[in-house]
CSV table of N, CA and C and ligand atoms in Angstrom, one decimal:
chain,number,residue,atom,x,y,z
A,1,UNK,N,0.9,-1.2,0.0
A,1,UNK,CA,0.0,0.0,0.0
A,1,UNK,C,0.9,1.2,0.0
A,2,UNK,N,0.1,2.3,-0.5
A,2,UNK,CA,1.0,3.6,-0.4
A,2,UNK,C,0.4,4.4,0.4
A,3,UNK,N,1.3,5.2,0.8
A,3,UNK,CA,0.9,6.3,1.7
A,3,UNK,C,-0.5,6.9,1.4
A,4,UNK,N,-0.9,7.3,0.2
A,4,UNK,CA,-2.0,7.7,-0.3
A,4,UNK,C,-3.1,6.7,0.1
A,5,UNK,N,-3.0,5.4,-0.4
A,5,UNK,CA,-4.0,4.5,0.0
A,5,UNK,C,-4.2,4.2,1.3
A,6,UNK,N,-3.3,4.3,2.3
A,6,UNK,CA,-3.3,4.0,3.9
A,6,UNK,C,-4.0,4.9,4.1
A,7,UNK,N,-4.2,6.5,3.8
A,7,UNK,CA,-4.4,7.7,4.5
A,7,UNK,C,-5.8,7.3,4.5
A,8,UNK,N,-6.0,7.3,3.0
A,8,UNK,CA,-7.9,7.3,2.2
A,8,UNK,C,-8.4,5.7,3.5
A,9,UNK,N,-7.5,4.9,3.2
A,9,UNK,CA,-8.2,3.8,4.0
A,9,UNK,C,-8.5,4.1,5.8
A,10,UNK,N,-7.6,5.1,6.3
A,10,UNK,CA,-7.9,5.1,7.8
A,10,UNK,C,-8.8,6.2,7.7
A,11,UNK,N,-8.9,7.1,6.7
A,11,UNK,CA,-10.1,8.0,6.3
A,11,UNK,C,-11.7,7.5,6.7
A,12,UNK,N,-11.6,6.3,5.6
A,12,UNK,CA,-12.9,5.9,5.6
A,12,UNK,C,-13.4,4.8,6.8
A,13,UNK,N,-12.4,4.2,7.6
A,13,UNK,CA,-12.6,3.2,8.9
A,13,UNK,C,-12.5,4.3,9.7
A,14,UNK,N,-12.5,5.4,10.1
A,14,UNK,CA,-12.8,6.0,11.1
A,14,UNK,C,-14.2,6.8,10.6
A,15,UNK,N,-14.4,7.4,9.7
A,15,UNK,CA,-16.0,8.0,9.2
A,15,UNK,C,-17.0,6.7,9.3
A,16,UNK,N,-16.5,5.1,9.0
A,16,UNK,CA,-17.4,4.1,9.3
A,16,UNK,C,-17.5,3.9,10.8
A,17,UNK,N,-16.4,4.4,11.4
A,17,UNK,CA,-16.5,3.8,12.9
A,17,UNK,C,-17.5,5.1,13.7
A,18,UNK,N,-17.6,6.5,12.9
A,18,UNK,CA,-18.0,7.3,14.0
A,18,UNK,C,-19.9,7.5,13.4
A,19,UNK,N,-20.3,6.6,12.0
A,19,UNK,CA,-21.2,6.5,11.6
A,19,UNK,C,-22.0,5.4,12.7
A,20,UNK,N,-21.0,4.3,12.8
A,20,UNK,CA,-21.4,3.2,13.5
A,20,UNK,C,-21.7,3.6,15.2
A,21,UNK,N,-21.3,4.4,15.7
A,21,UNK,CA,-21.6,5.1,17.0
A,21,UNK,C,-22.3,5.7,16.7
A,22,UNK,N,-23.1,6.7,15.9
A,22,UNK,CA,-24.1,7.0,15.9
A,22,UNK,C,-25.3,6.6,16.1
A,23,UNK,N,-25.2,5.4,15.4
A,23,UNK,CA,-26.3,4.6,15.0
A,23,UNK,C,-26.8,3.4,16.4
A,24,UNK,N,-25.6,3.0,16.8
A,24,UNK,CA,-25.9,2.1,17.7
A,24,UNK,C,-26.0,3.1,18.7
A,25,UNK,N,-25.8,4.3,19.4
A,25,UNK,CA,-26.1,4.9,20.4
A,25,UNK,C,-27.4,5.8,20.2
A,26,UNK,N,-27.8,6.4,19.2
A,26,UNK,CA,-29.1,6.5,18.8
A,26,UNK,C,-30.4,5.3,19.5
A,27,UNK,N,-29.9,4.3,19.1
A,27,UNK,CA,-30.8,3.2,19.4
A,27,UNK,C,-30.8,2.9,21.0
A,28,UNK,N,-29.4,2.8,21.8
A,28,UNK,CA,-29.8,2.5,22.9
A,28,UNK,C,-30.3,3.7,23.8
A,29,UNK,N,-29.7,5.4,22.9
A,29,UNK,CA,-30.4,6.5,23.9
A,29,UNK,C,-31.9,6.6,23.9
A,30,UNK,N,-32.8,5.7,23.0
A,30,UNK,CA,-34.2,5.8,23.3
A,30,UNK,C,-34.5,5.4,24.3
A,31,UNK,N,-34.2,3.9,24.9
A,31,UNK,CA,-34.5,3.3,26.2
A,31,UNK,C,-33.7,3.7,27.3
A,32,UNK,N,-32.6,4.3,26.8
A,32,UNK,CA,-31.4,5.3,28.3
A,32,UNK,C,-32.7,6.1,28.7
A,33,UNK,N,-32.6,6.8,27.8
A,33,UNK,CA,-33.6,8.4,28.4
A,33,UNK,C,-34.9,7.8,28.6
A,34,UNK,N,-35.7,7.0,27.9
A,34,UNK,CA,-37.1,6.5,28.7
A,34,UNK,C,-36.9,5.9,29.9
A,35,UNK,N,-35.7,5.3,30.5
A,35,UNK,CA,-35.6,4.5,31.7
A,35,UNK,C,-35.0,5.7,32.7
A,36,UNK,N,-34.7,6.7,32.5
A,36,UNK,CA,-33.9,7.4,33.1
A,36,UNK,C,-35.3,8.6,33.8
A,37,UNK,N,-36.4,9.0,32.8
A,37,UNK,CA,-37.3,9.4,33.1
A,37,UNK,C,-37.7,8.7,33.7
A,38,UNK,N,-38.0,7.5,33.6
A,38,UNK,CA,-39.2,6.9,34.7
A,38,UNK,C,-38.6,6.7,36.2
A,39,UNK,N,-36.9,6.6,36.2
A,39,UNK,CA,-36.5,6.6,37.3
A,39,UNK,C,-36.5,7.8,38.1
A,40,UNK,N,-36.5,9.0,37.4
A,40,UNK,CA,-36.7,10.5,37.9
A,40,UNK,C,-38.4,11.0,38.2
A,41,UNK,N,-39.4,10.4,37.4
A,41,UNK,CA,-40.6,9.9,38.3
A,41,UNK,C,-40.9,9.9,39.5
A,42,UNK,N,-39.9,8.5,39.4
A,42,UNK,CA,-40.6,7.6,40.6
A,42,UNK,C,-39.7,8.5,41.7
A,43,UNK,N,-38.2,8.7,41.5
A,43,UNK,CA,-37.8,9.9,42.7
A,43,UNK,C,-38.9,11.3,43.6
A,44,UNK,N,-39.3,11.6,42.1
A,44,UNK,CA,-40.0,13.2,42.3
A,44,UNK,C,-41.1,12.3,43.2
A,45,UNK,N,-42.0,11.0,43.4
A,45,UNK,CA,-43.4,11.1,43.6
A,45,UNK,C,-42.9,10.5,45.3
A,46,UNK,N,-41.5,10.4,45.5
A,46,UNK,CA,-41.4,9.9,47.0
A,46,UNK,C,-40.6,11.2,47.4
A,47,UNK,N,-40.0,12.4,46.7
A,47,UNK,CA,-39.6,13.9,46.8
A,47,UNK,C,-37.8,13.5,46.5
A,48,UNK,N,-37.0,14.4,45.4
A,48,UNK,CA,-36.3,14.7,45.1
A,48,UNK,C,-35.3,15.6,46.6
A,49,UNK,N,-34.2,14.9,46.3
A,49,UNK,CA,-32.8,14.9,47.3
A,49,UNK,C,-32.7,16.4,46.9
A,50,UNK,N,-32.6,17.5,46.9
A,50,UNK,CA,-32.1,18.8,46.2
A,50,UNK,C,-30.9,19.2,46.9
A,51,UNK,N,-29.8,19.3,46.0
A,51,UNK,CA,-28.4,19.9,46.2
A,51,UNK,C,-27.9,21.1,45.8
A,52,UNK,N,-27.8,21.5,46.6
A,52,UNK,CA,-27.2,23.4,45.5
A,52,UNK,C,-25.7,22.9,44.9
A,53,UNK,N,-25.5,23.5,43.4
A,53,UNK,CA,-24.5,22.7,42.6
A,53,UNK,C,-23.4,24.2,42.2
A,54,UNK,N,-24.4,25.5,41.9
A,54,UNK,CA,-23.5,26.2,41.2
A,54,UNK,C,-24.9,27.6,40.9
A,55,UNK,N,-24.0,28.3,40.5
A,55,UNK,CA,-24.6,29.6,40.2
A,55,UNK,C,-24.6,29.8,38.8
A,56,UNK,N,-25.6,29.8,37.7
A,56,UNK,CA,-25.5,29.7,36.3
A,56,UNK,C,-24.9,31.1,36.0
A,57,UNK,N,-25.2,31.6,35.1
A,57,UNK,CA,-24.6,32.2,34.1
A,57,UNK,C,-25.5,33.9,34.1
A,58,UNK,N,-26.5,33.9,35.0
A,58,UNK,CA,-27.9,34.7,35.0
A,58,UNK,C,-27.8,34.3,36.8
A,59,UNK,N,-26.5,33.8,37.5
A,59,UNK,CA,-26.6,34.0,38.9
A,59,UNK,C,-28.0,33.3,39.7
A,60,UNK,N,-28.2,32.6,38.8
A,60,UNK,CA,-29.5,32.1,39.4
A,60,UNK,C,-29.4,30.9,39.9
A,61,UNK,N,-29.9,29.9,40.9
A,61,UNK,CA,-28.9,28.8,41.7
A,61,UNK,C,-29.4,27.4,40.9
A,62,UNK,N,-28.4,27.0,40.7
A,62,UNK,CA,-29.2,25.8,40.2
A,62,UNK,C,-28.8,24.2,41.4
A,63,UNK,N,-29.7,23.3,41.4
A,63,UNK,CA,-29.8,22.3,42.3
A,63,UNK,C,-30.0,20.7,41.6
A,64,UNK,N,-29.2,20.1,41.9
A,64,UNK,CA,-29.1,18.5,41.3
A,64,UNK,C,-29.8,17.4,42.4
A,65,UNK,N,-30.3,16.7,42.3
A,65,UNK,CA,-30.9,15.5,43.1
A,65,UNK,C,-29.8,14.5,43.1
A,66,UNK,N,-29.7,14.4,44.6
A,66,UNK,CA,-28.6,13.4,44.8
A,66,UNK,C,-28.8,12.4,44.9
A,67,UNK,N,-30.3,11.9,44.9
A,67,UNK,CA,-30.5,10.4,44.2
A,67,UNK,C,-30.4,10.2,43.0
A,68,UNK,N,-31.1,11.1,41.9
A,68,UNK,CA,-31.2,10.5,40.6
A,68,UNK,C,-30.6,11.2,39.4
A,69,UNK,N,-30.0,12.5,39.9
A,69,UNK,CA,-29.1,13.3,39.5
A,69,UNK,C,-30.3,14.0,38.6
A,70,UNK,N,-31.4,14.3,39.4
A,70,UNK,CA,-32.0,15.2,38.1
A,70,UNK,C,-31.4,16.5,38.8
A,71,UNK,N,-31.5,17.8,37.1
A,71,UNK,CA,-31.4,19.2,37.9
A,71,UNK,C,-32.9,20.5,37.9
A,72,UNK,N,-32.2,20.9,38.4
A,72,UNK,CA,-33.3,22.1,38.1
A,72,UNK,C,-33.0,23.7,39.0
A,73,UNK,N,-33.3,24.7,38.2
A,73,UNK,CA,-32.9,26.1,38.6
A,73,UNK,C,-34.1,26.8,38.8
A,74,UNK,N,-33.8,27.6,39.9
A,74,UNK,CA,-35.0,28.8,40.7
A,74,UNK,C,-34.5,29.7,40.2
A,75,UNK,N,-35.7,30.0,39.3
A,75,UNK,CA,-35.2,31.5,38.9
A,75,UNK,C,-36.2,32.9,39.7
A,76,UNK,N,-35.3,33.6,40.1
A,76,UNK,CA,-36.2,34.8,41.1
A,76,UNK,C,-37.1,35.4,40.4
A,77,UNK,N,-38.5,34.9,40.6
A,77,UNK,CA,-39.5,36.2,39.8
A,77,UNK,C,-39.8,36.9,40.4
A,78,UNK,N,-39.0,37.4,41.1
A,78,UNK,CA,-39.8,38.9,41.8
A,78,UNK,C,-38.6,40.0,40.9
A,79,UNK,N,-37.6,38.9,39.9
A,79,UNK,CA,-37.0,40.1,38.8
A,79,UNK,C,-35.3,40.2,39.6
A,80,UNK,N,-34.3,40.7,39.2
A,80,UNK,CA,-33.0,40.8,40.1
A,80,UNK,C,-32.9,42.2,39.9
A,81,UNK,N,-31.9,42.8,40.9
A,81,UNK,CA,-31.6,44.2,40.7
A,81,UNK,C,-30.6,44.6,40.0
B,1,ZN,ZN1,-34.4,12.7,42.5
């Protein structure tokens, strides 16, 4: 093989390899994220762990559940100064 032909060949096995991760992680993120909701459910309906994590970008606090890792941010509506 020549240089030229090596190059095009590890070209095309890594474009097949990053097509092939698309496709097989597509398929198992359907049942990730539907199992992952139902597990964030079932947290929220016995009440969510709430963690203060960080201060966003708008200073506004945001909080992660330390059981199921869901997040969620309080935003002040009485407006900031
Ligand atoms: Zn939770």
């Amino acid at each position: 093989m020549t240089h030229e032909e090596i190059s095009v060949a590890v070209h095309a096995e890594q474009k097949a390899h990053r097509e092939a991760q698309r496709t097989l992680m597509a398929e198992y993120d359907r049942g990730y994220y539907a199992r992952l909701k139902e597990l964030r459910v079932a947290c929220e309906a016995i009440g969510h762990k709430w963690r203060f994590t960080h201060l966003g970008p708008l200073n506004d606090p945001w909080f992660a559940c330390g059981i199921c890792r869901a997040t969620k941010v309080e935003i002040d509506s009485e407006g900031k100064p």
